[in-house]
Amino acid sequence: MTEPSVPGGADAPRRRPATSASSFTRSIFGAFARGTGLVAVALAIGIVLLQWSDASTDAAAGGQPPPAGTPVAPPGSTTTTSTAPAGPRGPAQVAVLVLNATGRNNQAKPMADRLAVVGYRTLTPGNAARRPDSMVLCRPGLDREATALAAATGLGPSATTGPLDATAAAGLQGVGDADCVVILGSR
């Protein structure tokens, strides 16, 4: 039979001596110093590489700015100007009237608020005779604005665009100051 081992005997595991608080502090400060040193070295390398990069770019460009009085275009060349068609108006330049034709109350104001957030100049919303389809109507010449406005409404492909002429404006309240009218249909 074997004898039980005695605590602290020859076959007992050895314990490490207790460390003092000062050795813990030394290890933290040592790690901090090593980390700070690495950051400083990385920063120095980065600065050297940026300076080298800038110097090589200057050398590639000849290292000097062009002399004063150097013409921008070669002599004898001519410049031509062309009249490009005017781009679409920005949202702030388009007055939009939103009309509720859904048959439900309070549908035009949230849409007018949504368009105002996007930047459109919105007029006081109103109501129109009930209709199934949503429409975006703009004055003649504002076709691109109508497309952009239809996209801003989020009504999707179900909304149709068209001209806001005298026939379309008949029977709609408040259309006089509007460049475009959004009519919210029941679908």
Coordinates of N, CA and C in Angstrom, one line a residue:
M1 N 0.8 -1.2 0.0 CA 0.0 0.0 0.0 C 0.9 1.2 0.0
T2 N 0.5 2.2 -0.7 CA 1.3 3.5 -0.7 C 0.8 4.4 0.3
E3 N 1.8 5.2 0.8 CA 1.4 6.1 1.8 C 0.9 7.4 1.2
P4 N -0.1 8.0 1.8 CA -0.6 9.3 1.3 C 0.5 10.4 1.3
S5 N 0.4 11.2 0.3 CA 1.4 12.3 0.3 C 1.1 13.3 1.4
V6 N 2.2 13.8 1.9 CA 2.1 14.8 3.0 C 2.0 16.2 2.3
P7 N 1.1 17.1 2.8 CA 1.1 18.4 2.2 C 2.5 19.1 2.5
G8 N 3.0 19.7 1.4 CA 4.3 20.4 1.5 C 5.4 19.4 1.4
G9 N 5.1 18.1 1.0 CA 6.2 17.1 0.9 C 6.9 17.3 -0.4
A10 N 7.7 16.3 -0.7 CA 8.6 16.3 -1.9 C 7.8 16.2 -3.1
D11 N 6.6 15.5 -3.2 CA 5.9 15.4 -4.4 C 4.8 16.4 -4.5
A12 N 4.7 17.4 -3.7 CA 3.7 18.5 -3.7 C 4.1 19.5 -4.8
P13 N 3.1 20.1 -5.5 CA 3.5 21.1 -6.6 C 4.1 22.3 -5.9
R14 N 5.0 22.8 -6.7 CA 5.7 24.0 -6.2 C 4.9 25.3 -6.4
R15 N 4.9 26.2 -5.5 CA 4.2 27.4 -5.7 C 5.2 28.5 -6.1
R16 N 4.6 29.5 -6.9 CA 5.5 30.6 -7.2 C 5.5 31.6 -6.0
P17 N 6.5 32.2 -5.8 CA 6.5 33.2 -4.7 C 5.6 34.3 -5.0
A18 N 4.9 34.8 -4.0 CA 3.9 36.0 -4.2 C 4.7 37.2 -4.8
T19 N 4.0 37.8 -5.8 CA 4.6 39.0 -6.3 C 4.2 40.2 -5.6
S20 N 5.0 41.2 -5.5 CA 4.7 42.4 -4.8 C 4.0 43.3 -5.7
A21 N 3.3 44.3 -5.2 CA 2.6 45.3 -6.0 C 3.5 46.1 -6.9
S22 N 4.8 46.3 -6.5 CA 5.7 47.1 -7.3 C 6.1 46.4 -8.6
S23 N 6.1 45.0 -8.6 CA 6.4 44.3 -9.8 C 5.3 44.5 -10.8
F24 N 4.0 44.5 -10.3 CA 2.9 44.7 -11.2 C 2.9 46.1 -11.8
T25 N 3.3 47.1 -11.0 CA 3.4 48.5 -11.5 C 4.5 48.6 -12.6
R26 N 5.6 47.9 -12.3 CA 6.7 47.9 -13.3 C 6.3 47.3 -14.6
S27 N 5.5 46.2 -14.6 CA 5.1 45.6 -15.8 C 4.1 46.5 -16.6
I28 N 3.2 47.2 -15.9 CA 2.3 48.1 -16.6 C 3.1 49.3 -17.3
F29 N 4.0 49.9 -16.5 CA 4.8 51.0 -17.0 C 5.7 50.5 -18.2
G30 N 6.2 49.3 -18.1 CA 7.0 48.8 -19.1 C 6.2 48.6 -20.4
A31 N 5.0 48.1 -20.3 CA 4.2 47.8 -21.5 C 3.8 49.2 -22.1
F32 N 3.5 50.2 -21.2 CA 3.1 51.5 -21.7 C 4.3 52.1 -22.5
A33 N 5.5 52.0 -21.9 CA 6.7 52.6 -22.6 C 7.0 51.9 -23.9
R34 N 6.8 50.6 -24.0 CA 7.0 49.9 -25.2 C 6.0 50.3 -26.3
G35 N 4.7 50.4 -25.9 CA 3.7 50.8 -26.8 C 3.9 52.2 -27.3
T36 N 4.3 53.1 -26.4 CA 4.5 54.5 -26.8 C 5.7 54.6 -27.8
G37 N 6.7 53.8 -27.5 CA 7.9 53.7 -28.4 C 7.5 53.3 -29.8
L38 N 6.7 52.2 -29.9 CA 6.2 51.7 -31.2 C 5.4 52.8 -31.9
V39 N 4.5 53.5 -31.2 CA 3.7 54.5 -31.9 C 4.7 55.6 -32.4
A40 N 5.7 56.0 -31.6 CA 6.6 57.1 -32.0 C 7.4 56.7 -33.3
V41 N 7.8 55.4 -33.3 CA 8.5 54.9 -34.5 C 7.6 54.9 -35.7
A42 N 6.4 54.4 -35.6 CA 5.5 54.4 -36.7 C 5.2 55.8 -37.2
L43 N 5.0 56.8 -36.3 CA 4.8 58.2 -36.7 C 6.0 58.7 -37.5
A44 N 7.2 58.5 -37.0 CA 8.4 58.9 -37.7 C 8.5 58.3 -39.1
I45 N 8.2 57.1 -39.2 CA 8.3 56.4 -40.5 C 7.2 57.1 -41.5
G46 N 6.0 57.3 -40.9 CA 5.0 57.9 -41.7 C 5.4 59.3 -42.2
I47 N 6.0 60.1 -41.4 CA 6.4 61.5 -41.8 C 7.5 61.4 -42.8
V48 N 8.5 60.5 -42.7 CA 9.5 60.4 -43.7 C 8.9 59.9 -45.0
L49 N 8.0 59.0 -45.0 CA 7.4 58.5 -46.3 C 6.6 59.6 -46.9
L50 N 5.9 60.4 -46.2 CA 5.1 61.5 -46.7 C 6.0 62.6 -47.4
Q51 N 7.1 62.9 -46.7 CA 8.1 63.9 -47.2 C 8.7 63.3 -48.5
W52 N 9.1 62.1 -48.5 CA 9.6 61.4 -49.7 C 8.6 61.5 -50.8
S53 N 7.4 61.2 -50.5 CA 6.3 61.1 -51.5 C 6.1 62.5 -52.1
D54 N 6.1 63.6 -51.3 CA 5.9 64.9 -51.8 C 7.1 65.3 -52.7
A55 N 8.3 65.0 -52.3 CA 9.5 65.4 -53.0 C 9.5 64.7 -54.4
S56 N 9.1 63.4 -54.5 CA 9.1 62.8 -55.8 C 8.0 63.3 -56.7
T57 N 6.9 63.8 -56.2 CA 5.9 64.4 -57.0 C 6.4 65.7 -57.6
D58 N 7.1 66.5 -56.7 CA 7.6 67.8 -57.2 C 8.6 67.6 -58.3
A59 N 9.5 66.6 -58.1 CA 10.5 66.3 -59.1 C 9.9 65.9 -60.4
A60 N 8.8 65.1 -60.4 CA 8.1 64.7 -61.6 C 7.5 65.8 -62.3
A61 N 7.1 66.9 -61.6 CA 6.5 68.0 -62.2 C 7.6 69.1 -62.6
G62 N 8.8 68.7 -62.5 CA 9.9 69.6 -62.9 C 10.4 70.4 -61.7
G63 N 9.8 70.2 -60.6 CA 10.3 70.8 -59.3 C 10.0 72.3 -59.2
Q64 N 9.5 73.0 -60.3 CA 9.3 74.4 -60.2 C 8.0 74.8 -60.9
P65 N 7.3 75.9 -60.4 CA 6.1 76.3 -61.0 C 6.5 76.9 -62.4
P66 N 5.5 77.0 -63.3 CA 5.8 77.6 -64.6 C 6.2 79.1 -64.5
P67 N 7.0 79.6 -65.3 CA 7.4 81.0 -65.3 C 6.2 81.9 -65.5
A68 N 6.3 83.1 -64.9 CA 5.2 84.1 -65.0 C 5.0 84.4 -66.4
G69 N 3.8 84.6 -66.9 CA 3.5 85.0 -68.2 C 3.4 83.9 -69.2
T70 N 3.5 82.6 -68.7 CA 3.4 81.5 -69.6 C 1.9 81.3 -70.0
P71 N 1.6 81.3 -71.3 CA 0.2 81.1 -71.7 C -0.4 79.8 -71.3
V72 N -1.7 79.8 -70.9 CA -2.3 78.6 -70.5 C -2.6 77.7 -71.7
A73 N -3.1 78.3 -72.8 CA -3.4 77.5 -74.0 C -2.3 77.8 -75.0
P74 N -2.0 76.8 -75.9 CA -1.0 77.1 -76.9 C -1.4 78.2 -77.8
P75 N -0.4 79.0 -78.3 CA -0.8 80.1 -79.2 C -1.4 79.6 -80.4
G76 N -2.4 80.4 -80.9 CA -3.1 80.0 -82.1 C -4.3 79.1 -81.9
S77 N -4.5 78.6 -80.7 CA -5.7 77.8 -80.5 C -6.9 78.7 -80.2
T78 N -8.0 78.3 -80.5 CA -9.2 79.1 -80.3 C -10.1 78.3 -79.4
T79 N -10.9 79.1 -78.6 CA -11.8 78.4 -77.7 C -13.2 78.7 -78.3
T80 N -14.1 77.7 -78.2 CA -15.4 77.9 -78.7 C -16.4 77.8 -77.5
T81 N -17.4 78.5 -77.6 CA -18.4 78.4 -76.5 C -19.7 77.8 -77.2
S82 N -20.4 77.0 -76.4 CA -21.6 76.4 -76.9 C -22.7 76.7 -75.9
T83 N -23.8 76.9 -76.3 CA -24.9 77.2 -75.4 C -25.6 75.8 -75.1
A84 N -25.4 75.4 -73.9 CA -26.1 74.1 -73.5 C -27.5 74.4 -73.0
P85 N -28.4 73.5 -73.2 CA -29.7 73.7 -72.7 C -29.7 73.9 -71.2
A86 N -30.5 74.7 -70.7 CA -30.6 75.0 -69.3 C -30.9 73.7 -68.5
G87 N -30.2 73.5 -67.4 CA -30.5 72.3 -66.6 C -31.8 72.4 -65.9
P88 N -32.2 71.3 -65.3 CA -33.4 71.4 -64.5 C -33.3 72.3 -63.3
R89 N -34.4 72.9 -62.9 CA -34.4 73.7 -61.8 C -34.1 72.9 -60.5
G90 N -33.5 73.5 -59.5 CA -33.3 72.9 -58.3 C -34.7 72.8 -57.5
P91 N -34.8 71.9 -56.5 CA -36.0 71.8 -55.8 C -36.5 73.1 -55.2
A92 N -35.6 73.9 -54.7 CA -36.0 75.2 -54.0 C -36.6 76.2 -55.0
Q93 N -36.4 76.0 -56.3 CA -36.9 76.8 -57.3 C -38.3 76.4 -57.9
V94 N -38.8 75.3 -57.4 CA -40.0 74.7 -57.9 C -41.1 74.8 -56.8
A95 N -42.2 75.5 -57.0 CA -43.3 75.6 -56.1 C -44.2 74.4 -56.3
V96 N -44.5 73.7 -55.3 CA -45.3 72.4 -55.4 C -46.5 72.5 -54.6
L97 N -47.7 72.2 -55.2 CA -48.9 72.1 -54.5 C -49.3 70.6 -54.4
V98 N -49.6 70.1 -53.2 CA -50.0 68.7 -53.0 C -51.5 68.7 -52.7
L99 N -52.2 67.9 -53.5 CA -53.7 67.8 -53.3 C -54.0 66.4 -53.0
N100 N -55.0 66.2 -52.1 CA -55.4 64.9 -51.6 C -56.7 64.5 -52.4
A101 N -56.5 63.4 -53.2 CA -57.7 62.9 -54.0 C -57.9 61.5 -53.6
T102 N -57.5 61.1 -52.4 CA -57.6 59.7 -51.9 C -59.0 59.3 -51.4
G103 N -59.7 60.3 -50.9 CA -61.0 60.1 -50.2 C -60.8 59.9 -48.7
R104 N -59.6 59.9 -48.3 CA -59.3 59.8 -46.8 C -58.7 61.2 -46.4
N105 N -59.0 61.5 -45.1 CA -58.5 62.8 -44.6 C -57.0 62.9 -44.3
N106 N -56.5 64.1 -44.4 CA -55.1 64.4 -44.0 C -54.0 63.5 -44.7
Q107 N -54.1 63.5 -46.0 CA -53.1 62.7 -46.8 C -52.1 63.7 -47.5
A108 N -52.5 64.9 -47.7 CA -51.7 65.8 -48.5 C -50.6 66.5 -47.6
K109 N -50.9 66.8 -46.4 CA -49.9 67.5 -45.5 C -48.7 66.6 -45.3
P110 N -48.8 65.3 -45.0 CA -47.5 64.5 -44.8 C -46.7 64.5 -46.1
M111 N -47.3 64.4 -47.3 CA -46.5 64.5 -48.5 C -45.9 65.8 -48.7
A112 N -46.6 66.9 -48.4 CA -46.0 68.2 -48.6 C -44.8 68.4 -47.6
D113 N -44.9 67.9 -46.4 CA -43.8 67.9 -45.4 C -42.6 67.1 -46.0
R114 N -42.9 66.0 -46.6 CA -41.8 65.1 -47.1 C -41.1 65.9 -48.2
L115 N -41.8 66.5 -49.1 CA -41.2 67.3 -50.2 C -40.5 68.5 -49.7
A116 N -40.9 69.1 -48.6 CA -40.2 70.3 -48.1 C -38.9 69.9 -47.5
V117 N -38.9 68.7 -46.9 CA -37.6 68.2 -46.3 C -36.6 68.0 -47.4
V118 N -37.0 67.5 -48.6 CA -36.1 67.3 -49.7 C -35.7 68.6 -50.3
G119 N -36.4 69.7 -50.0 CA -36.0 71.0 -50.5 C -37.0 71.7 -51.4
Y120 N -38.1 71.1 -51.7 CA -39.1 71.8 -52.6 C -39.8 72.9 -51.8
R121 N -40.2 73.9 -52.5 CA -41.0 75.0 -51.9 C -42.4 74.6 -52.0
T122 N -43.0 74.2 -50.9 CA -44.4 73.7 -50.9 C -45.4 74.8 -50.6
L123 N -46.5 74.7 -51.2 CA -47.7 75.6 -51.0 C -48.6 74.9 -50.0
T124 N -49.6 75.6 -49.5 CA -50.6 75.0 -48.6 C -51.3 73.9 -49.3
P125 N -51.2 72.6 -48.7 CA -51.9 71.5 -49.3 C -53.4 71.7 -49.3
G126 N -54.0 70.9 -50.2 CA -55.5 71.0 -50.3 C -56.1 69.7 -50.8
N127 N -57.3 69.8 -51.2 CA -58.1 68.6 -51.6 C -58.5 68.7 -53.1
A128 N -58.7 67.6 -53.7 CA -59.2 67.5 -55.1 C -60.3 66.4 -55.2
A129 N -61.0 66.4 -56.3 CA -62.0 65.3 -56.5 C -61.3 64.0 -56.4
R130 N -62.0 63.0 -55.9 CA -61.4 61.7 -55.7 C -61.1 61.1 -57.1
R131 N -59.9 60.4 -57.1 CA -59.5 59.8 -58.3 C -58.6 58.6 -57.9
P132 N -58.5 57.6 -58.8 CA -57.8 56.4 -58.4 C -56.3 56.5 -58.5
D133 N -55.8 57.2 -59.5 CA -54.3 57.3 -59.8 C -53.7 58.6 -59.3
S134 N -52.5 58.5 -58.9 CA -51.7 59.6 -58.5 C -51.1 60.3 -59.7
M135 N -50.9 61.6 -59.7 CA -50.4 62.3 -60.9 C -49.4 63.4 -60.4
V136 N -48.4 63.7 -61.2 CA -47.5 64.8 -61.0 C -47.7 65.6 -62.3
L137 N -48.2 66.8 -62.1 CA -48.4 67.7 -63.3 C -47.5 69.0 -63.1
C138 N -46.8 69.3 -64.2 CA -45.9 70.5 -64.1 C -46.2 71.4 -65.3
R139 N -45.9 72.6 -65.2 CA -46.1 73.6 -66.2 C -45.3 73.2 -67.4
P140 N -45.7 73.6 -68.6 CA -44.9 73.3 -69.8 C -43.4 73.8 -69.7
G141 N -42.5 72.9 -70.1 CA -41.1 73.2 -70.1 C -40.4 72.6 -68.8
L142 N -41.2 72.1 -67.9 CA -40.7 71.5 -66.6 C -40.8 70.0 -66.6
D143 N -40.5 69.4 -67.7 CA -40.6 67.9 -67.8 C -39.6 67.2 -66.9
R144 N -38.4 67.7 -66.9 CA -37.3 67.0 -66.1 C -37.7 67.3 -64.6
E145 N -38.2 68.4 -64.3 CA -38.6 68.7 -62.9 C -39.7 67.7 -62.5
A146 N -40.6 67.4 -63.4 CA -41.8 66.5 -63.1 C -41.2 65.1 -62.8
T147 N -40.2 64.7 -63.6 CA -39.7 63.4 -63.3 C -39.0 63.3 -62.0
A148 N -38.2 64.4 -61.7 CA -37.5 64.4 -60.4 C -38.5 64.5 -59.2
L149 N -39.6 65.3 -59.4 CA -40.6 65.4 -58.4 C -41.3 64.1 -58.1
A150 N -41.6 63.4 -59.2 CA -42.3 62.1 -59.1 C -41.4 61.1 -58.3
A151 N -40.1 61.2 -58.5 CA -39.2 60.3 -57.8 C -39.1 60.7 -56.3
A152 N -39.2 62.0 -56.1 CA -39.1 62.5 -54.7 C -40.4 62.1 -53.9
T153 N -41.5 62.0 -54.5 CA -42.7 61.6 -53.8 C -42.7 60.2 -53.3
G154 N -41.9 59.3 -54.0 CA -41.9 57.9 -53.6 C -43.1 57.2 -54.0
L155 N -43.9 57.7 -54.9 CA -45.2 57.1 -55.3 C -44.9 55.9 -56.2
G156 N -43.7 55.8 -56.8 CA -43.4 54.7 -57.7 C -43.9 54.9 -59.1
P157 N -43.9 53.8 -59.8 CA -44.3 53.9 -61.2 C -45.8 54.1 -61.4
S158 N -46.5 53.9 -60.4 CA -48.0 54.1 -60.5 C -48.3 55.6 -60.7
A159 N -47.5 56.5 -60.3 CA -47.7 57.9 -60.5 C -47.4 58.3 -62.0
T160 N -48.3 59.0 -62.6 CA -48.1 59.4 -64.0 C -47.7 60.9 -64.0
T161 N -47.0 61.3 -65.0 CA -46.6 62.8 -65.1 C -47.3 63.3 -66.3
G162 N -47.5 64.6 -66.3 CA -48.2 65.2 -67.4 C -48.1 66.8 -67.3
P163 N -48.6 67.5 -68.3 CA -48.5 68.9 -68.3 C -49.6 69.5 -67.4
L164 N -49.2 70.6 -66.8 CA -50.2 71.4 -66.0 C -50.6 72.6 -66.9
D165 N -51.6 72.3 -67.7 CA -52.1 73.3 -68.6 C -53.4 73.8 -68.1
A166 N -54.1 74.6 -68.8 CA -55.4 75.2 -68.4 C -56.4 74.1 -68.2
T167 N -56.4 73.1 -69.1 CA -57.4 72.0 -69.0 C -57.2 71.2 -67.7
A168 N -55.9 70.9 -67.4 CA -55.6 70.1 -66.2 C -55.8 70.9 -64.9
A169 N -55.6 72.2 -65.0 CA -55.7 73.1 -63.8 C -57.2 73.4 -63.5
A170 N -58.1 73.2 -64.5 CA -59.5 73.5 -64.2 C -60.0 72.7 -63.1
G171 N -60.6 73.3 -62.1 CA -61.2 72.6 -61.0 C -60.3 72.2 -59.9
L172 N -59.0 72.6 -60.0 CA -58.0 72.3 -58.9 C -57.8 73.6 -58.1
Q173 N -58.0 73.6 -56.8 CA -57.8 74.7 -56.0 C -56.4 75.1 -55.7
G174 N -56.0 76.4 -55.8 CA -54.7 76.9 -55.4 C -53.6 76.6 -56.4
V175 N -54.0 76.3 -57.7 CA -53.0 76.0 -58.7 C -52.3 77.2 -59.2
G176 N -52.8 78.4 -59.0 CA -52.3 79.7 -59.6 C -50.8 79.9 -59.4
D177 N -50.3 79.7 -58.2 CA -48.9 79.9 -57.8 C -48.0 78.7 -58.0
A178 N -48.5 77.6 -58.3 CA -47.8 76.3 -58.4 C -47.1 76.1 -59.7
D179 N -45.8 75.7 -59.6 CA -45.1 75.2 -60.9 C -45.5 73.8 -61.2
C180 N -45.7 73.0 -60.1 CA -46.1 71.6 -60.2 C -47.2 71.3 -59.2
V181 N -48.0 70.3 -59.5 CA -49.1 69.8 -58.6 C -48.9 68.3 -58.5
V182 N -48.9 67.9 -57.2 CA -48.9 66.4 -57.0 C -50.3 66.1 -56.5
I183 N -51.0 65.2 -57.2 CA -52.3 64.8 -56.8 C -52.2 63.3 -56.3
L184 N -52.6 63.1 -55.1 CA -52.5 61.8 -54.5 C -53.8 61.1 -54.7
G185 N -53.7 60.0 -55.5 CA -54.8 59.2 -55.8 C -55.0 58.1 -54.7
S186 N -56.2 57.4 -54.8 CA -56.5 56.4 -53.8 C -55.7 55.1 -53.9
R187 N -55.1 54.8 -55.1 CA -54.2 53.6 -55.2 C -52.8 53.9 -54.8

